[in-house]
Short mmCIF file of N, CA and C in Angstrom, two decimals:
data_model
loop_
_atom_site.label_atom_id
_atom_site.label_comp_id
_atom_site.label_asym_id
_atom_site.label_seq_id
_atom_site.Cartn_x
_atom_site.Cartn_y
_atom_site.Cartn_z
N UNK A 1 0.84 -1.18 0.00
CA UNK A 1 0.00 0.00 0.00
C UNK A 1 0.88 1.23 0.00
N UNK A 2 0.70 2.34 -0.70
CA UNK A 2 1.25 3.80 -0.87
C UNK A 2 0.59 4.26 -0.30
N UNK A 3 0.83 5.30 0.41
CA UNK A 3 0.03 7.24 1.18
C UNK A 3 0.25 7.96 0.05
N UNK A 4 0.15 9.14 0.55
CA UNK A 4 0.34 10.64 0.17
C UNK A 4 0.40 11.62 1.39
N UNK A 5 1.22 12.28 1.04
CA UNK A 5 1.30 13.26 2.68
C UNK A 5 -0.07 13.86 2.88
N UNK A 6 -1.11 13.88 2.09
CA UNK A 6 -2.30 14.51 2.90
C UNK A 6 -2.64 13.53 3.61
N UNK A 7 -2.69 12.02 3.13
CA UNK A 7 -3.45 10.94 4.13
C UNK A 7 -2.26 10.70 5.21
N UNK A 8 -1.20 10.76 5.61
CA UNK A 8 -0.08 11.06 6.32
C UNK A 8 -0.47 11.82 7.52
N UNK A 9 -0.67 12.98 6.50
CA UNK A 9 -1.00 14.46 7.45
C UNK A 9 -2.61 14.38 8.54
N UNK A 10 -3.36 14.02 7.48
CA UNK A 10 -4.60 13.52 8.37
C UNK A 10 -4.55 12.88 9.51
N UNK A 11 -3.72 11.77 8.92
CA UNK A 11 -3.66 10.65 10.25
C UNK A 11 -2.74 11.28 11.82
N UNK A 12 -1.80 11.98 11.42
CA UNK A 12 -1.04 12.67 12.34
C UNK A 12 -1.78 14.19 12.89
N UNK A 13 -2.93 14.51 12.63
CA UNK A 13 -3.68 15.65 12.85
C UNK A 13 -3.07 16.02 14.33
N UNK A 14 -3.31 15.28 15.32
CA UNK A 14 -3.03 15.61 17.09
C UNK A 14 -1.75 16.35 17.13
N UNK A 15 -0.62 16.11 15.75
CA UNK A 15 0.40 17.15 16.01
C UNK A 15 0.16 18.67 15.62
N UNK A 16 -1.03 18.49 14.83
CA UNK A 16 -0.97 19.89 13.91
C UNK A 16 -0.14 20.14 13.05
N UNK A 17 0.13 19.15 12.54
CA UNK A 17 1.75 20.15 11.31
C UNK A 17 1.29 20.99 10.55
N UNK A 18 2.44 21.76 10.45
CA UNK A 18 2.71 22.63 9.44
C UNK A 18 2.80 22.18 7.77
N UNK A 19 1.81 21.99 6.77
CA UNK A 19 2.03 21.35 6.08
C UNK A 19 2.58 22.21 4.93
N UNK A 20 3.13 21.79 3.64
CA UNK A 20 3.89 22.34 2.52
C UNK A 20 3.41 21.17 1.35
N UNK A 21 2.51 20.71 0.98
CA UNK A 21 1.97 19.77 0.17
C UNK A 21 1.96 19.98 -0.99
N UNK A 22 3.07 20.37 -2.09
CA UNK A 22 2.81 20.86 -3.72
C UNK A 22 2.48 19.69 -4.27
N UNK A 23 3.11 18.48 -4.62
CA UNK A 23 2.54 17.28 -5.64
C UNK A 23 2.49 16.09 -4.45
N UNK A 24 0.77 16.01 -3.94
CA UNK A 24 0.23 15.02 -3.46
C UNK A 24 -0.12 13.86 -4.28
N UNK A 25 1.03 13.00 -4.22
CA UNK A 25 0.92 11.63 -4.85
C UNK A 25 0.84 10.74 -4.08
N UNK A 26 0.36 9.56 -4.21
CA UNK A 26 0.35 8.08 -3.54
C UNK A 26 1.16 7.72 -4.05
N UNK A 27 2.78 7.62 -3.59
CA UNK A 27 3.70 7.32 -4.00
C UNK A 27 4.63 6.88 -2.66
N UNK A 28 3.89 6.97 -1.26
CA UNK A 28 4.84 6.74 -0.21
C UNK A 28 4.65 5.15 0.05
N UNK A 29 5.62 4.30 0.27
CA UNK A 29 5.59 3.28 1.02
C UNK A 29 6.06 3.12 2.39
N UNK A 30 6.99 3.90 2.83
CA UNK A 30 7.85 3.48 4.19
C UNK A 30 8.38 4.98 4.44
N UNK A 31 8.92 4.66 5.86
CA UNK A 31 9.63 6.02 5.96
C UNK A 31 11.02 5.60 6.24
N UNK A 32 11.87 6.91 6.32
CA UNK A 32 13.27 6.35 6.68
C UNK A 32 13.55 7.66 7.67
N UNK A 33 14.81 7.69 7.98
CA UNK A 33 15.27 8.74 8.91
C UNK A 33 16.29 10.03 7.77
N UNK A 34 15.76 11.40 7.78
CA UNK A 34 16.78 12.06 7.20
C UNK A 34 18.09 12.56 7.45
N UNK A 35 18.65 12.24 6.79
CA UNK A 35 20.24 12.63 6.99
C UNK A 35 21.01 13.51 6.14
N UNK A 36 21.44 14.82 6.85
CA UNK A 36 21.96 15.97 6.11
C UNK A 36 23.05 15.62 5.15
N UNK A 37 23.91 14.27 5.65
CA UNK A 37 25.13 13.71 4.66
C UNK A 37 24.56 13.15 3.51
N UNK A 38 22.92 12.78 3.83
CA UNK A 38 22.65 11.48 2.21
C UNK A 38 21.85 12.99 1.44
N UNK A 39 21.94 12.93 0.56
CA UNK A 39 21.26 13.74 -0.62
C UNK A 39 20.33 13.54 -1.42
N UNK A 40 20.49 12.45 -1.37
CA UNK A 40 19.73 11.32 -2.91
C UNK A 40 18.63 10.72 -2.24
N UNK A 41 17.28 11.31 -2.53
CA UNK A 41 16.09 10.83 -1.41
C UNK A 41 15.12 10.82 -3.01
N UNK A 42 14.34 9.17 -2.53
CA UNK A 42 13.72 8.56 -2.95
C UNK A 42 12.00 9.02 -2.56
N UNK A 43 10.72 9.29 -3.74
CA UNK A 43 9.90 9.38 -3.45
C UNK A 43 8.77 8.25 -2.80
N UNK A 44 9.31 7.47 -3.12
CA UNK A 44 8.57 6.35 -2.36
C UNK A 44 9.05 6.30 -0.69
N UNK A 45 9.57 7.04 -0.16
CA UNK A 45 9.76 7.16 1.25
C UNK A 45 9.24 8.43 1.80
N UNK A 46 8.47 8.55 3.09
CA UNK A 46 8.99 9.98 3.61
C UNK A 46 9.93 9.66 4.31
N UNK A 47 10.53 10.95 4.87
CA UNK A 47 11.82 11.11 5.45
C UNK A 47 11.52 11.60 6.91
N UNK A 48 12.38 11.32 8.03
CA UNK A 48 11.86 11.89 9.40
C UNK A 48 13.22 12.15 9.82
N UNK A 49 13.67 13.88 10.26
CA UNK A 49 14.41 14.68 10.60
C UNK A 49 14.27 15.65 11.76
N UNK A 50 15.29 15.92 12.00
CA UNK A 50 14.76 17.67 12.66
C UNK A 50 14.93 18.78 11.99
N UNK A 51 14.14 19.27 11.99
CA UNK A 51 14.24 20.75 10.58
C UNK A 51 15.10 21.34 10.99
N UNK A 52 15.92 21.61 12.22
CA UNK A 52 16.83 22.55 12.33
C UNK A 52 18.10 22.27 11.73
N UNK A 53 18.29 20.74 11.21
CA UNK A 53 19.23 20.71 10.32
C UNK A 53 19.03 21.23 8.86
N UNK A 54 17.71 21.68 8.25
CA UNK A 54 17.62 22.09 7.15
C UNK A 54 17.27 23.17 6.70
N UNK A 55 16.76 24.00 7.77
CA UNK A 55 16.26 25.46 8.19
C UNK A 55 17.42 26.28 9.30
N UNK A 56 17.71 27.25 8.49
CA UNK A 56 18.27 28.17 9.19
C UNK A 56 17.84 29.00 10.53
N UNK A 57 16.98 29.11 10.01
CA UNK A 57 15.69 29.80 11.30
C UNK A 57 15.84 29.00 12.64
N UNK A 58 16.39 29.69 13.44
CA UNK A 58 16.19 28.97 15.05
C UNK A 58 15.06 28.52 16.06
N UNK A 59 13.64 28.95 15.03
CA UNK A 59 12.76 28.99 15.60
C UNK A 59 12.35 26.99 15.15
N UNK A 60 13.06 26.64 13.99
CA UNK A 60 13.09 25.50 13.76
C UNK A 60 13.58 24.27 14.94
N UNK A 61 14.25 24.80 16.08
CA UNK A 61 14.76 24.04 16.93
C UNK A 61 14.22 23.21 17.70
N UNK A 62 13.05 23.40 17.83
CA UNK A 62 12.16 22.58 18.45
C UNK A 62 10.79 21.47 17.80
N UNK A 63 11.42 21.77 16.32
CA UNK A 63 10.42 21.09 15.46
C UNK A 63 11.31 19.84 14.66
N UNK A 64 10.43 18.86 14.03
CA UNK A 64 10.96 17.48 13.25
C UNK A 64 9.91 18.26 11.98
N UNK A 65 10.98 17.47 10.60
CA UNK A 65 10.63 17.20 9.41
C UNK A 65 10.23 16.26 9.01
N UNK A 66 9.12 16.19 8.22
CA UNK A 66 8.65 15.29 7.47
C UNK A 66 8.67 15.43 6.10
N UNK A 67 9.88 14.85 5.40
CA UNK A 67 9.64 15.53 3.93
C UNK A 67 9.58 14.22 2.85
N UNK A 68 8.93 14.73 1.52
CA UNK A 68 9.14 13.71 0.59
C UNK A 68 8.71 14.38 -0.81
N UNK A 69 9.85 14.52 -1.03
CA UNK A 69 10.21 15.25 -2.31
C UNK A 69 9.97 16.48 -2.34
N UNK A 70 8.85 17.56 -3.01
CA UNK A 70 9.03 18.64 -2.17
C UNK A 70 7.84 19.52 -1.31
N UNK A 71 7.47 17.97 -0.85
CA UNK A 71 6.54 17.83 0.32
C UNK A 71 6.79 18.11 1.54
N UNK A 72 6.58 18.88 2.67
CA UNK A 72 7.23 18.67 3.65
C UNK A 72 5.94 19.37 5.11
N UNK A 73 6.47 18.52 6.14
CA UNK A 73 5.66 18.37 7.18
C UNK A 73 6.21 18.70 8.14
N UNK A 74 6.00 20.10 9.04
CA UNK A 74 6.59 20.38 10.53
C UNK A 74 5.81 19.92 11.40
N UNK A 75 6.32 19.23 12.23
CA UNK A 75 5.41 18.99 13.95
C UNK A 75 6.52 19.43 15.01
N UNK A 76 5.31 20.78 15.72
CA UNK A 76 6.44 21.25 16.24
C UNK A 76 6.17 20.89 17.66
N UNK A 77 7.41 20.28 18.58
CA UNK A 77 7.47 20.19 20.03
C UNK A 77 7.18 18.52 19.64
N UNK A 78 7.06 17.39 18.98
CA UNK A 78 6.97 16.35 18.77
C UNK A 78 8.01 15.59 19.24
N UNK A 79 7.67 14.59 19.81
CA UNK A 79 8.77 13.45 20.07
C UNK A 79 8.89 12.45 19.07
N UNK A 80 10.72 12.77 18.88
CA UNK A 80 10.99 11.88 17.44
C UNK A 80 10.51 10.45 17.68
N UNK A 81 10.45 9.55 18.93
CA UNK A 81 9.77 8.10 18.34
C UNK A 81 8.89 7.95 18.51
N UNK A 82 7.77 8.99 19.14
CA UNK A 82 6.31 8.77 19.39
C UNK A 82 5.97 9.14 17.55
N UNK A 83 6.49 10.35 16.96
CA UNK A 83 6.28 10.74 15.88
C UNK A 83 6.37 9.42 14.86
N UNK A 84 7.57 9.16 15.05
CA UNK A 84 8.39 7.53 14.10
C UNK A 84 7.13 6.61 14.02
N UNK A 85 6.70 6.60 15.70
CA UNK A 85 5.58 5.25 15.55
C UNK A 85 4.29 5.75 15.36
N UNK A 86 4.09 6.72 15.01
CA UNK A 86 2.48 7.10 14.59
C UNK A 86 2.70 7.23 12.97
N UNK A 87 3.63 7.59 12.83
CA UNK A 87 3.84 7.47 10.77
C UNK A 87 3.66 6.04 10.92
N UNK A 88 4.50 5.35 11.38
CA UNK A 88 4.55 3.55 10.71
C UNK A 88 2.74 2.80 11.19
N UNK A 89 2.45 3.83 12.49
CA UNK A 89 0.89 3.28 12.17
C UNK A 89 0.14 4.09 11.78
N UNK A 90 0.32 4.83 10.53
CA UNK A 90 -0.61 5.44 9.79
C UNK A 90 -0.54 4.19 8.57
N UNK A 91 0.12 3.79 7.95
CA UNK A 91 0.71 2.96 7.25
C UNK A 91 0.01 1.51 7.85
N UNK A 92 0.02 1.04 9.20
CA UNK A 92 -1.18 0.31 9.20
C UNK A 92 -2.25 0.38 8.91
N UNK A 93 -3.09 1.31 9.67
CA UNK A 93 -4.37 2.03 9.96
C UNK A 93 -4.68 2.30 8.50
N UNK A 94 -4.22 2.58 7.34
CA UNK A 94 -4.82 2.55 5.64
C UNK A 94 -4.73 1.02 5.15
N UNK A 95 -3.37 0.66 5.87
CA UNK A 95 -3.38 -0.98 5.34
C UNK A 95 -4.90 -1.48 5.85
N UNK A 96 -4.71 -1.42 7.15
CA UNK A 96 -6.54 -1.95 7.77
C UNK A 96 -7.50 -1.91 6.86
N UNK A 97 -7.76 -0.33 6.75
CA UNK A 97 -8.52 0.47 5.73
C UNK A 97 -8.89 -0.30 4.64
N UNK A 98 -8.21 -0.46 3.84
CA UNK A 98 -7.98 -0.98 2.33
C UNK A 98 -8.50 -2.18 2.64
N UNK A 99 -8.08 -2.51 3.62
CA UNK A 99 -8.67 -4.47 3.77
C UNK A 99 -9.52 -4.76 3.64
N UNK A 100 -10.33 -4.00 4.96
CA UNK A 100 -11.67 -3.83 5.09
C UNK A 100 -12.56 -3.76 3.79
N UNK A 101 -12.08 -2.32 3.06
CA UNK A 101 -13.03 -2.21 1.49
C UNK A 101 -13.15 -3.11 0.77
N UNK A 102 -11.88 -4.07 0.73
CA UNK A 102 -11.76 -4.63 0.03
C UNK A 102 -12.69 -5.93 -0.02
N UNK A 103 -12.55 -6.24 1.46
CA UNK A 103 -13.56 -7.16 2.08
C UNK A 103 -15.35 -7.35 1.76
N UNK A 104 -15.22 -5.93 2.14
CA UNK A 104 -16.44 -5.41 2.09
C UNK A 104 -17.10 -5.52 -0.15
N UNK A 105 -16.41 -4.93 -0.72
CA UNK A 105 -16.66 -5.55 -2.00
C UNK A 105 -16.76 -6.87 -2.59
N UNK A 106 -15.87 -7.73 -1.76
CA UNK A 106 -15.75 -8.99 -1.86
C UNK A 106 -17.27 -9.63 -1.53
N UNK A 107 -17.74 -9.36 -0.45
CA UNK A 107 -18.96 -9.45 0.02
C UNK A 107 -20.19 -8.95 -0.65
N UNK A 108 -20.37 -8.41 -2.11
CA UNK A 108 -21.19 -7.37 -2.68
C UNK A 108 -21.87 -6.69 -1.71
N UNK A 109 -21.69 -6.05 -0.40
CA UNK A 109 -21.82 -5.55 0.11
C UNK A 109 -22.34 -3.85 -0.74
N UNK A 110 -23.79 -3.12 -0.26
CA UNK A 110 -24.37 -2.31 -0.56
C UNK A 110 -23.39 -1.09 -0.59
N UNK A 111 -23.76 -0.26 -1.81
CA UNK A 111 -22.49 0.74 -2.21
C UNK A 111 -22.58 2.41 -0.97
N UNK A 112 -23.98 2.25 -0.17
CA UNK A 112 -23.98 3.18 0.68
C UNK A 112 -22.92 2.63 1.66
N UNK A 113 -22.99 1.38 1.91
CA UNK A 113 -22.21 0.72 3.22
C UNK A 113 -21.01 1.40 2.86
N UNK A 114 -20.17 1.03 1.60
CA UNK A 114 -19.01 1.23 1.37
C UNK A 114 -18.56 2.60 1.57
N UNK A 115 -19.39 3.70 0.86
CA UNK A 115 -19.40 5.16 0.62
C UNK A 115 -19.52 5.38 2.50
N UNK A 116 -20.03 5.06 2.92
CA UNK A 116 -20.23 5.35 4.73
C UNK A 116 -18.73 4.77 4.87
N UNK A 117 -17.94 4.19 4.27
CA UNK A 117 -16.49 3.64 5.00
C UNK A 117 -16.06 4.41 4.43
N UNK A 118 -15.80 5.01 3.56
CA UNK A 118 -14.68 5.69 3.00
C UNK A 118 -15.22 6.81 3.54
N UNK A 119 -16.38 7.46 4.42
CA UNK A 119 -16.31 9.12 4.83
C UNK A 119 -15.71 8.89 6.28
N UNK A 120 -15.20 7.53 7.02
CA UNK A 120 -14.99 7.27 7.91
C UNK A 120 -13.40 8.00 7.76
N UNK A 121 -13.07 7.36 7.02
CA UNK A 121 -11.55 8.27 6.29
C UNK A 121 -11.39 9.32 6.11
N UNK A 122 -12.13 9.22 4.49
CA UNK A 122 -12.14 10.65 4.10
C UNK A 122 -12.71 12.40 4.43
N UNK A 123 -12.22 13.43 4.44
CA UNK A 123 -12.69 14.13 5.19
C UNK A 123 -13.41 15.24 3.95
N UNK A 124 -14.33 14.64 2.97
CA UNK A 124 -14.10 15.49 1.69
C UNK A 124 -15.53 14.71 1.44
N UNK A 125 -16.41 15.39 1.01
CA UNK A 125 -17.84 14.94 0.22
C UNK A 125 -17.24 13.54 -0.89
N UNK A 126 -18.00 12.57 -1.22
CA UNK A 126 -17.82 11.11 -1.85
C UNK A 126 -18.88 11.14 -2.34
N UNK A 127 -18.98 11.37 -4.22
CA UNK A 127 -20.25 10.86 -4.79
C UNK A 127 -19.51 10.04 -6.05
N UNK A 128 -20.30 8.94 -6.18
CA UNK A 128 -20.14 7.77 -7.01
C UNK A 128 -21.45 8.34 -8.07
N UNK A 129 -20.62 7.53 -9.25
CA UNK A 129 -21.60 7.95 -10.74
C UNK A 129 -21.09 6.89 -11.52
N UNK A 130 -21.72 6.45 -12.19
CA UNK A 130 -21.55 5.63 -13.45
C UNK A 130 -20.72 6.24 -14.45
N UNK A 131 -20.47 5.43 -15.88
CA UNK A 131 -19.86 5.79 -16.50
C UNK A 131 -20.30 7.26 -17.49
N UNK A 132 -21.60 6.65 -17.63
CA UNK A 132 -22.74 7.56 -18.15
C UNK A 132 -22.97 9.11 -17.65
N UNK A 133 -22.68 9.38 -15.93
CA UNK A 133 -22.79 10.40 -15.74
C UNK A 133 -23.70 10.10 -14.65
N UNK A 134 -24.65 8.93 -14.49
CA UNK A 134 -25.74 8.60 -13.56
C UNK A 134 -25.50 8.61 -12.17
N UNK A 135 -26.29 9.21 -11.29
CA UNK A 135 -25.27 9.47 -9.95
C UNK A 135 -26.14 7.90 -9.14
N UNK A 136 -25.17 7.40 -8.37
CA UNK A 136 -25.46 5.92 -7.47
C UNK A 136 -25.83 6.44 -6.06
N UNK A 137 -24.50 7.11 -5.52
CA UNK A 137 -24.29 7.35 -4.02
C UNK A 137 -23.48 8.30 -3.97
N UNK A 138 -23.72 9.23 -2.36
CA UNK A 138 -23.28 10.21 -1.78
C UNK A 138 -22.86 9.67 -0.78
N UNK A 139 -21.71 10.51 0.13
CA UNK A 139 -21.63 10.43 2.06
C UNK A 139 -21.11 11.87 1.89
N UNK A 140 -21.61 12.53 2.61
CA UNK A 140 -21.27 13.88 3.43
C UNK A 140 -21.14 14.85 2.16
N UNK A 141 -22.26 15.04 1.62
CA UNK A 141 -22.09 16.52 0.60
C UNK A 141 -22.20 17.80 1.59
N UNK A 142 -22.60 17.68 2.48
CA UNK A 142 -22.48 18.79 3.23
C UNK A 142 -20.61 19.47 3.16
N UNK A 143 -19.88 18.60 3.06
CA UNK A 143 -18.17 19.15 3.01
C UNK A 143 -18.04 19.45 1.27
N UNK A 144 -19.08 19.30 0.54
CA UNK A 144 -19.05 19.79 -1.13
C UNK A 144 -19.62 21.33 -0.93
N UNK A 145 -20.56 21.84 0.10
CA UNK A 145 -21.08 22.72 -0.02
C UNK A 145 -22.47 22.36 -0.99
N UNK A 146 -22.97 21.14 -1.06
CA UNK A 146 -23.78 21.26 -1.86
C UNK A 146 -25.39 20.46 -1.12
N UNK A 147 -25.03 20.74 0.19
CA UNK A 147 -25.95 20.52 0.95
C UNK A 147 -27.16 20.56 1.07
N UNK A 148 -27.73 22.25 0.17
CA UNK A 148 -29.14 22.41 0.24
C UNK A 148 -29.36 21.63 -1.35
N UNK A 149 -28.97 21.47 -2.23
CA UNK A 149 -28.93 21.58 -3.56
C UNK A 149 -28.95 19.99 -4.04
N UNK A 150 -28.58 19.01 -2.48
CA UNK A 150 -28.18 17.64 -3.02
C UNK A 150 -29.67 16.80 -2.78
N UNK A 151 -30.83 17.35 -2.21
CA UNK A 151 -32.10 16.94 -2.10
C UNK A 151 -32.66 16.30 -2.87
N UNK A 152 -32.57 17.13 -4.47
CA UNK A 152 -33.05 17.26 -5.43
C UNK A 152 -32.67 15.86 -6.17
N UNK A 153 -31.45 15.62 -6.11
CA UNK A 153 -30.96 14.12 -6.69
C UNK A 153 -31.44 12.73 -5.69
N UNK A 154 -31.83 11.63 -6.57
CA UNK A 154 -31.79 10.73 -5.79
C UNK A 154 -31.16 9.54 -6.24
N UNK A 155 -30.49 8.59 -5.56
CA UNK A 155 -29.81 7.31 -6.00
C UNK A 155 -30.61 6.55 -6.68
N UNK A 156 -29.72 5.49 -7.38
CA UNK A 156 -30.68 4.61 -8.62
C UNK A 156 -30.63 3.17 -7.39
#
């Protein structure tokens, strides 16, 4: 299974980071530790540092990096292995995730059921449509803004 630093960032919310998110890809598998001597950093990793090795700013001294490629994540006042072990179980906690759906399709399990799991996750309105354009299912249009307006449609 791959992340992306927003599903990263989500999962680590209790730190608050500081996020810097330009190209959110599902491209992470693992993390590693950053090191000011290695240079050559791979996108399939994030990286876990202290920014004060990469930031000049002293106000950086009390914060860790999270970077991956030119993604990058401050949590500031964080403890580097409480931090370490909440990345490696974010990386469970989607592995879970994924299982589950997967399960759950396996089961032809009803497409509201599913759409209700993925708003369990996701923090973003979920509407499913056919190829045609035909709408199936919603969870939470209220986060589309399209709350008063979504009445009017109904599932097939």
């Amino acid at each position: 299974m791959k992340l992306s630093m927003s599903l990263i960032a989500k999962y680590l919310e209790r730190y608050r980071p500081e996020c810097h998110i330009l190209h959110d890809t599902m491209s992470i598998k693992g993390v590693r530790f950053l090191s000011a001597s290695h240079q050559q950093f791979s996108l399939e990793y994030i990286y876990l540092g202290e920014a004060q090795g990469y930031y000049q700013d002293p106000r950086y001294g009390q914060a860790l990096l999270l970077a991956n490629g030119e993604n990058q994540m401050i949590c500031w006042g964080a403890d580097y292995e409480e931090l370490l072990n909440d990345v490696l179980s974010a990386f469970d906690f989607y592995a879970e995730f994924e299982q589950k759906l997967f399960l759950a399709a396996a089961r032809h399990c009803p497409l509201k059921e599913m759409a209700e799991m993925m708003g369990e996750v996701l923090d973003c309105a979920l509407f499913v449509f056919d190829i045609d354009g035909g709408y199936y299912e919603y969870n939470q249009p209220e986060k589309a803004g399209l709350y008063r307006d979504w009445g009017n449609y109904r599932g097939r």
